[in-house]
Amino acid sequence: MNRFTLPKFRGPENQIAFRGGSYSLVVSAVVLAILIVVNLFASSLPSRLTKIDISSSKLYSITSNTKVVVNALDQDVTIYWVVQSGEEDDVIENLLSKYDSLSEHIEIVKKNPDVFPTFAAQYTNETVQNNSLIVECGEKSRYIAIDDIYLGEVNMYTGTYNATDFDGEGAITSAIDYVVSEDLPQLYLLEGHGEAELPASFSEQIEKENMETNPLSLLTADEIPEDADCVVIYCPSSDISSEEKDMLADYAAQGGKLLVIAGPVEEGILENLYGLLADYGVEAQEGIVVEEDREHYAFQAPYVLLPDMNSHAITDSLIEESYYPIMPVSLGLTGTENFDEERVTALLTTSDWAFSKLDGYSLSTYEWEEGDIDGPFALAVSIATANEGNIVWFTSSQFLDEMYNAYSSGANMDLAMNALSSLIGESEAIAIRSKSLNYNYLTISDSTSSLLKVLMIGVFPLAYLGFGVWIVMKRRGLQNEPV
C-alpha cells in the first residue's frame, strides 16, 4: 500500500537555502518597515521642506519679501479658499501650503460653495469662481478673484481666457498686508498743471500695494497735508508757480517725500518745477536726449533710451534679475558747480556719446548740430534732503505708458513702484513680480528622437534581459557543480 509522506529537508544545501530565505524575508520586512516610518515622517513635514521648486520662473516658491510680511504677523489671518470638491488648483494649493507653514497666525480654510452657497456674498458682490480667495483679519477683508491670480486676456476670436502670468503670491501678500494694517500710506497727486492721468496698470499696482491716492491742488491749499506720505507729480504740461515751488521745496526740506515723473514739454522747460533740483546742484538741460551709442537705444529710435542702472535700493532688484528699463523722450540732468555728491545718486545714466537736441519735439535729424548739449546725462536721480526727506525724479513722462512698460517686460513699472515703496519706507513691498506661465520646452531633432526611442525601447530592455539570463545561467552552473 502506497503512503504519501512529507519530504524531509536533508543535506547541507537545503539547510543553507532555508536559512538564506529566512534571512532575506526578515531583511525585506525590516527595510519595508523603515520605508513606511520614513514615509510617515516625511508626510508630516511642511511642504517647504519636502517639495523643491525646479521651475524656471519659480512658480512654486515665495520671495523673501513675503516672508518679511508673514513673519511680522502678530494677528490671526484666515485665508478662505472658495472651491468645489475636486476642482482644486494644484498651484494655488501648493502656494497656500507655503503660507500655512510660514506662520502660526495664518489659517487656511476651504469653503465649498455647494455646501456654503451664501458664504462669499458676505465679502463681495461679484460672481465668485472656483479657486478664488478671501483674506480676513478681524473686521477687514479682501476678495481675490481667480482672474487676479491668473493674469491674462480674453481671446477676442474664441472668447476664452488665456492666462499668461501667475500673480498668486503678490495678490495674497498684498491682501495680508492690507487686512493687518491700521493706517495705509497716503499718496497725494498734484493737479492744476495739465497733469496726465496715471496709467491704468500703474494705478492698479498702487492699489495692490495698499497705497491710497488723493488729489492735491496747491493753488487752494495753504500747506501740504500732514498725513501725506508722498506727493506725486505726474506728467505736467505746464509749469508750477513760484509759490508752489516754495511749498514743495519746504515740504521736502522738512522730511517730505516727492516722486516726480516729468519729461520735456513742447516748448521751453518747466523752470519752476525743475528749479526744485537746483538746491542740490542738479540742472535740467533743455531739449530731448538722443543716443549715438547703438547699445543704449532701442527700436532704431535714438530717443528711446536704454540707460545704464546704478546700484541703489530702487534699482538693485532689477539689476539682479537682469531687467532693463526703457526711457523714451527724456530730459537730461547734469551736475552744476554746487553738485552735492553725498546727497544725489544718479539711478539711470546715458552713455558718454549722448547729447540733447535743442530742437526738442521739432527735431528733424538725430545728428549732432551746433548748439546741442553734450552728455552724459542722468535720466533719474534720488536726492536725500534734510530731515530724512527724499526726492526721486524721472525725466521721461512716457516711460510708464503701457507700450513701453510692455517692451521692458514690466521693468519700468517695477522701477516706479520700487521708488514709491522706498519713499514711503516699505521696502518689503519692492518687486513681487508675477510669474510667467510660458514654459520653455526641450527641443530635439528628429535624429536624436529616433536614437532615444531605439535606446529606450530596444537596447536598454534587451540589455537588462540579457543580464538577467546571464545571472540565472551562472547560478544554475554553480548549483550543478559537485560538492
Tab-separated table of C-alpha atoms in Angstrom, residues 14-15 52 65 98 103 219 273 303-304 315-316 385 407 461 469:
chain	number	residue	atom	x	y	z
A	14	ASN	CA	18.596	22.577	1.787
A	15	GLN	CA	19.533	23.943	5.221
A	52	ILE	CA	11.732	71.575	-4.337
A	65	ASN	CA	9.509	89.935	0.694
A	98	LYS	CA	3.629	77.611	1.859
A	103	SER	CA	3.289	81.330	10.345
A	219	LEU	CA	-3.487	126.687	-5.595
A	273	LEU	CA	9.417	122.654	-11.355
A	303	TYR	CA	15.363	108.909	-28.431
A	304	VAL	CA	14.069	105.590	-26.950
A	315	THR	CA	17.365	99.547	-8.870
A	316	ASP	CA	19.118	96.582	-7.216
A	385	THR	CA	17.058	116.074	1.544
A	407	TYR	CA	8.536	96.438	-24.119
A	461	PRO	CA	15.347	46.410	-22.221
A	469	VAL	CA	19.613	35.464	-18.325
